[in-house]
CSV table of C-alpha atoms and ligand atoms in Angstrom, one decimal:
chain,number,residue,atom,x,y,z
I,225,MET,CA,-0.1,0.0,0.0
I,226,LYS,CA,1.3,3.4,-1.0
I,227,ILE,CA,0.1,6.2,1.5
I,228,ILE,CA,0.6,9.9,1.7
I,229,LEU,CA,0.1,11.6,5.1
I,230,LEU,CA,-1.1,15.2,4.7
I,231,GLY,CA,-1.6,17.6,7.6
I,232,ALA,CA,-0.1,20.7,9.2
I,233,PRO,CA,3.2,20.5,11.0
I,234,GLY,CA,2.4,19.0,14.4
I,235,ALA,CA,-0.8,17.3,13.2
I,236,GLY,CA,0.7,14.0,14.1
I,237,LYS,CA,1.9,12.7,10.8
I,238,GLY,CA,5.2,11.3,12.2
I,239,THR,CA,3.5,9.6,15.1
I,240,GLN,CA,0.7,8.0,12.9
I,241,ALA,CA,3.3,7.1,10.2
I,242,ARG,CA,5.3,5.1,12.8
I,243,LYS,CA,2.1,3.3,14.0
I,244,ILE,CA,1.1,2.5,10.4
I,245,MET,CA,4.6,1.3,9.6
I,246,GLU,CA,4.4,-1.3,12.5
I,247,LEU,CA,0.8,-2.4,11.5
I,248,LEU,CA,1.4,-2.8,7.8
I,249,SER,CA,5.2,-3.6,7.9
I,250,ILE,CA,6.0,-0.9,5.3
I,251,PRO,CA,8.6,1.8,5.6
I,252,GLN,CA,8.1,5.4,6.5
I,253,VAL,CA,9.7,8.0,4.3
I,254,SER,CA,10.0,11.2,6.2
I,255,THR,CA,11.6,14.0,4.2
I,256,GLY,CA,12.1,16.1,7.4
I,257,ASP,CA,14.1,13.3,9.0
I,258,MET,CA,16.1,12.8,5.8
I,259,LEU,CA,17.0,16.5,5.7
I,260,ARG,CA,17.8,16.7,9.4
I,261,GLU,CA,20.2,13.7,9.0
I,262,ALA,CA,21.9,15.4,6.0
I,263,LYS,CA,22.2,18.5,8.0
I,264,ALA,CA,23.7,16.6,11.0
I,265,LYS,CA,26.2,14.9,8.6
I,266,GLY,CA,27.2,18.4,7.4
I,267,THR,CA,26.8,17.7,3.7
I,268,ALA,CA,26.5,20.8,1.4
I,269,LEU,CA,22.9,19.8,0.7
I,270,GLY,CA,22.2,19.3,4.4
I,271,LEU,CA,23.7,22.7,5.4
I,272,GLU,CA,21.8,24.5,2.6
I,273,ALA,CA,18.5,22.8,3.6
I,274,GLY,CA,19.2,23.6,7.3
I,275,ARG,CA,19.0,27.3,6.5
I,276,SER,CA,15.5,27.0,5.1
I,277,MET,CA,14.3,24.7,8.0
I,278,ALA,CA,15.6,27.1,10.6
I,279,LYS,CA,13.3,29.8,9.2
I,280,GLY,CA,10.4,27.5,8.8
I,281,GLU,CA,10.5,27.7,5.0
I,282,LEU,CA,10.5,24.9,2.5
I,283,VAL,CA,13.6,23.3,1.0
I,284,PRO,CA,13.6,23.9,-2.8
I,285,ASP,CA,11.5,21.3,-4.7
I,286,ALA,CA,14.4,20.0,-6.8
I,287,VAL,CA,16.4,19.1,-3.6
I,288,VAL,CA,13.5,17.2,-2.0
I,289,VAL,CA,12.3,15.5,-5.2
I,290,GLY,CA,15.9,14.3,-5.8
I,291,ILE,CA,16.1,12.8,-2.3
I,292,VAL,CA,12.7,11.1,-2.5
I,293,SER,CA,13.2,9.7,-6.0
I,294,GLU,CA,16.5,8.1,-4.9
I,295,ARG,CA,14.8,6.6,-1.8
I,296,LEU,CA,11.9,5.2,-3.7
I,297,LYS,CA,14.3,3.2,-5.8
I,298,ALA,CA,15.4,1.1,-2.8
I,299,PRO,CA,14.3,-2.5,-2.7
I,300,ASP,CA,12.4,-2.1,0.7
I,301,MET,CA,10.0,0.2,-1.0
I,302,ALA,CA,8.6,-2.6,-3.3
I,303,LYS,CA,5.7,-3.6,-0.8
I,304,GLY,CA,4.6,0.0,-0.3
I,305,PHE,CA,5.5,2.9,1.9
I,306,ILE,CA,4.2,5.9,3.9
I,307,LEU,CA,5.2,9.4,2.8
I,308,ASP,CA,5.4,11.6,5.8
I,309,GLY,CA,6.0,15.3,4.9
I,310,PHE,CA,6.1,14.7,1.1
I,311,PRO,CA,4.8,16.1,-1.2
I,312,ARG,CA,4.4,19.6,0.4
I,313,THR,CA,3.9,21.5,-2.9
I,314,LEU,CA,1.9,21.0,-6.1
I,315,ALA,CA,5.2,20.8,-8.0
I,316,GLN,CA,6.3,17.9,-5.7
I,317,ALA,CA,3.0,16.2,-6.1
I,318,LYS,CA,3.4,16.4,-9.9
I,319,ALA,CA,7.0,15.1,-9.8
I,320,LEU,CA,5.8,12.1,-7.7
I,321,HIS,CA,3.2,11.4,-10.3
I,322,GLU,CA,5.8,11.7,-13.1
I,323,MET,CA,8.0,9.1,-11.2
I,324,GLY,CA,5.1,6.7,-12.0
I,325,VAL,CA,4.1,6.3,-8.3
I,326,ALA,CA,0.4,5.3,-8.0
I,327,ILE,CA,-0.9,6.4,-4.5
I,328,ASP,CA,-3.5,4.2,-3.0
I,329,LEU,CA,-4.6,6.5,-0.1
I,330,VAL,CA,-4.1,10.1,1.1
I,331,LEU,CA,-4.8,10.6,4.8
I,332,ASN,CA,-5.3,14.1,5.8
I,333,ILE,CA,-5.0,14.7,9.6
I,334,VAL,CA,-6.8,18.0,10.5
I,335,VAL,CA,-6.0,19.8,13.8
I,336,ASP,CA,-6.9,23.4,14.8
I,337,ALA,CA,-4.1,26.0,14.5
I,338,ASP,CA,-4.0,27.0,18.2
I,339,GLU,CA,-3.7,23.3,19.3
I,340,ILE,CA,-0.8,22.9,16.7
I,341,VAL,CA,1.2,25.9,18.3
I,342,GLU,CA,0.7,24.4,21.7
I,343,ARG,CA,1.7,20.9,20.6
I,344,LEU,CA,4.8,22.0,18.7
I,345,THR,CA,6.3,24.5,21.2
I,346,GLY,CA,6.1,21.8,23.9
I,347,ARG,CA,7.3,18.9,21.7
I,348,LEU,CA,10.3,16.8,22.7
I,349,THR,CA,11.8,14.3,20.3
I,350,CYS,CA,14.2,11.4,21.2
I,351,GLY,CA,17.5,12.1,19.4
I,352,LYS,CA,18.1,8.3,19.1
I,353,CYS,CA,14.9,6.6,18.1
I,354,GLY,CA,12.6,9.6,17.1
I,355,ALA,CA,9.8,8.9,19.6
I,356,MET,CA,7.8,12.0,20.6
I,357,TYR,CA,6.8,13.4,23.9
I,358,HIS,CA,5.3,16.7,25.2
I,359,ARG,CA,6.2,18.8,28.2
I,360,THR,CA,2.6,18.8,29.4
I,361,PHE,CA,0.5,16.2,27.5
I,362,MET,CA,3.0,13.3,27.1
I,363,VAL,CA,5.5,13.6,29.9
I,364,PRO,CA,8.4,10.9,29.8
I,365,LYS,CA,8.7,8.8,33.0
I,366,LYS,CA,12.2,10.2,33.6
I,367,GLU,CA,12.8,13.8,32.7
I,368,GLY,CA,14.7,14.4,29.5
I,369,THR,CA,14.9,10.6,28.7
I,370,CYS,CA,13.0,8.4,26.2
I,371,ASP,CA,10.8,5.8,27.8
I,372,SER,CA,11.4,3.3,25.0
I,373,CYS,CA,15.1,3.5,24.2
I,374,GLY,CA,16.7,5.6,27.0
I,375,GLY,CA,17.9,8.2,24.5
I,376,GLY,CA,18.1,11.9,25.4
I,377,LEU,CA,15.1,14.1,24.5
I,378,VAL,CA,15.6,17.4,22.6
I,379,GLN,CA,13.5,20.2,21.3
I,380,ARG,CA,13.7,20.6,17.6
I,381,ALA,CA,15.3,23.9,16.5
I,382,ASP,CA,12.3,24.8,14.4
I,383,ASP,CA,9.7,24.1,17.3
I,384,ASN,CA,9.8,27.7,18.7
I,385,GLU,CA,6.7,29.8,18.4
I,386,ALA,CA,7.9,32.3,15.6
I,387,THR,CA,9.1,29.4,13.4
I,388,VAL,CA,6.0,27.4,14.1
I,389,ARG,CA,3.7,30.3,13.0
I,390,ASN,CA,5.7,30.6,9.7
I,391,ARG,CA,5.6,26.9,9.1
I,392,LEU,CA,1.8,27.1,9.5
I,393,GLU,CA,1.6,30.0,7.1
I,394,VAL,CA,3.7,28.0,4.6
I,395,TYR,CA,1.5,25.0,5.1
I,396,LYS,CA,-1.6,27.1,4.3
I,397,GLN,CA,-0.2,28.6,1.2
I,398,GLN,CA,1.7,25.8,-0.3
I,399,THR,CA,0.6,22.5,1.1
I,400,MET,CA,-3.2,22.8,1.6
I,401,PRO,CA,-3.9,23.0,-2.1
I,402,LEU,CA,-2.7,19.4,-2.2
I,403,VAL,CA,-6.0,18.3,-0.4
I,404,GLU,CA,-7.9,19.6,-3.5
I,405,TYR,CA,-5.4,18.2,-5.9
I,406,TYR,CA,-5.7,14.7,-4.5
I,407,GLY,CA,-9.3,15.2,-3.9
I,408,ARG,CA,-9.8,15.2,-7.6
I,409,PHE,CA,-8.5,11.6,-7.9
I,410,GLY,CA,-10.9,10.6,-5.0
I,411,SER,CA,-8.1,9.3,-2.9
I,412,VAL,CA,-8.2,11.7,0.2
I,413,LYS,CA,-9.7,10.6,3.5
I,414,GLU,CA,-9.9,13.0,6.4
I,415,VAL,CA,-9.1,12.2,10.0
I,416,ASN,CA,-10.0,14.7,12.7
I,417,GLY,CA,-7.1,15.0,15.2
I,418,THR,CA,-8.2,18.1,17.2
I,419,GLY,CA,-8.3,17.2,20.9
I,420,LYS,CA,-7.5,13.6,20.2
I,421,THR,CA,-4.8,11.3,21.7
I,422,PRO,CA,-2.5,9.6,19.2
I,423,GLU,CA,-4.2,6.2,20.0
I,424,ALA,CA,-7.7,7.7,19.2
I,425,VAL,CA,-6.4,9.1,15.9
I,426,PHE,CA,-4.8,5.8,15.1
I,427,ASN,CA,-8.1,3.9,15.7
I,428,ALA,CA,-9.7,6.2,13.1
I,429,VAL,CA,-6.7,5.7,10.8
I,430,LYS,CA,-7.0,1.8,11.2
I,431,GLY,CA,-10.7,2.0,10.2
I,432,LEU,CA,-9.8,3.9,7.1
I,433,LEU,CA,-7.1,1.4,6.2
I,434,GLY,CA,-9.6,-1.4,6.7
I,435,SER,CA,-7.4,-3.0,9.4
N,643,AMP,P1,8.9,18.1,9.1
N,643,AMP,O1,9.8,17.2,9.9
N,643,AMP,O2,8.1,17.2,8.2
N,643,AMP,O3,8.1,19.0,10.0
N,643,AMP,O4,9.9,19.1,8.3
N,643,AMP,C1,10.8,19.9,8.8
N,643,AMP,C2,11.2,21.0,7.8
N,643,AMP,O5,12.0,20.3,6.8
N,643,AMP,C3,10.2,21.7,7.0
N,643,AMP,O6,9.7,22.8,7.9
N,643,AMP,C4,10.9,22.1,5.8
N,643,AMP,O7,11.8,23.2,6.0
N,643,AMP,C5,11.7,20.8,5.5
N,643,AMP,N1,10.9,19.9,4.7
N,643,AMP,C6,10.5,18.6,5.0
N,643,AMP,N2,9.8,18.1,4.0
N,643,AMP,C7,9.9,19.0,3.0
N,643,AMP,C8,9.3,19.0,1.7
N,643,AMP,N3,8.6,17.9,1.2
N,643,AMP,N4,9.5,20.1,0.9
N,643,AMP,C9,10.2,21.0,1.3
N,643,AMP,N5,10.8,21.2,2.6
N,643,AMP,C10,10.6,20.1,3.4
């Protein structure tokens, strides 16, 4: 199954992608994770991408499309995959189509803007396994430490209020049109995430996946 997860930053795409990955045994392809990895390695591409990410702006389409098209050629993609954070612009969606990728399902997770800001500014991520926590809503058992792998928890550099507000604006302008784009192919299903726990959202997602 080839799935796209749409939704504003902080809507829960990463969390749901990880749950779907376990359920269906298909890999998650997160462009945000791949770009952060390139930045951490200090590659020229990673450092350039890091500048856009720090401002809450999108990395150029050509860069992201290049990374994704390489990733999709890997053998583990054959059974299907979950695209998390890609496509984010109409140009990216068209490039994906031109790669010959037929998408089975587009899940659009919808969450109110105020809740998004609250979620992202309190979000903590495990630097080792990527698990997510929240200072108020999902407190780890031991402060600063991941419950599942013991890794250290960090706040993402772009999870501060000013950058979050810019990311939301960019989402509205450049990514929201994709809901209509994929709607034309009849493949979009909406999930309400406002005020919902990750487990409640996943129950709805499972229903839509027919699992
Ligand atoms: P995410 O982890 O999905 O929230 O992405 C973090 C940041 O990475 C975004 O704010 C963008 O700067 C960049 N990014 C991730 N995916 C894309 C994409 N598909 N197109 C352009 N920029 C992206």
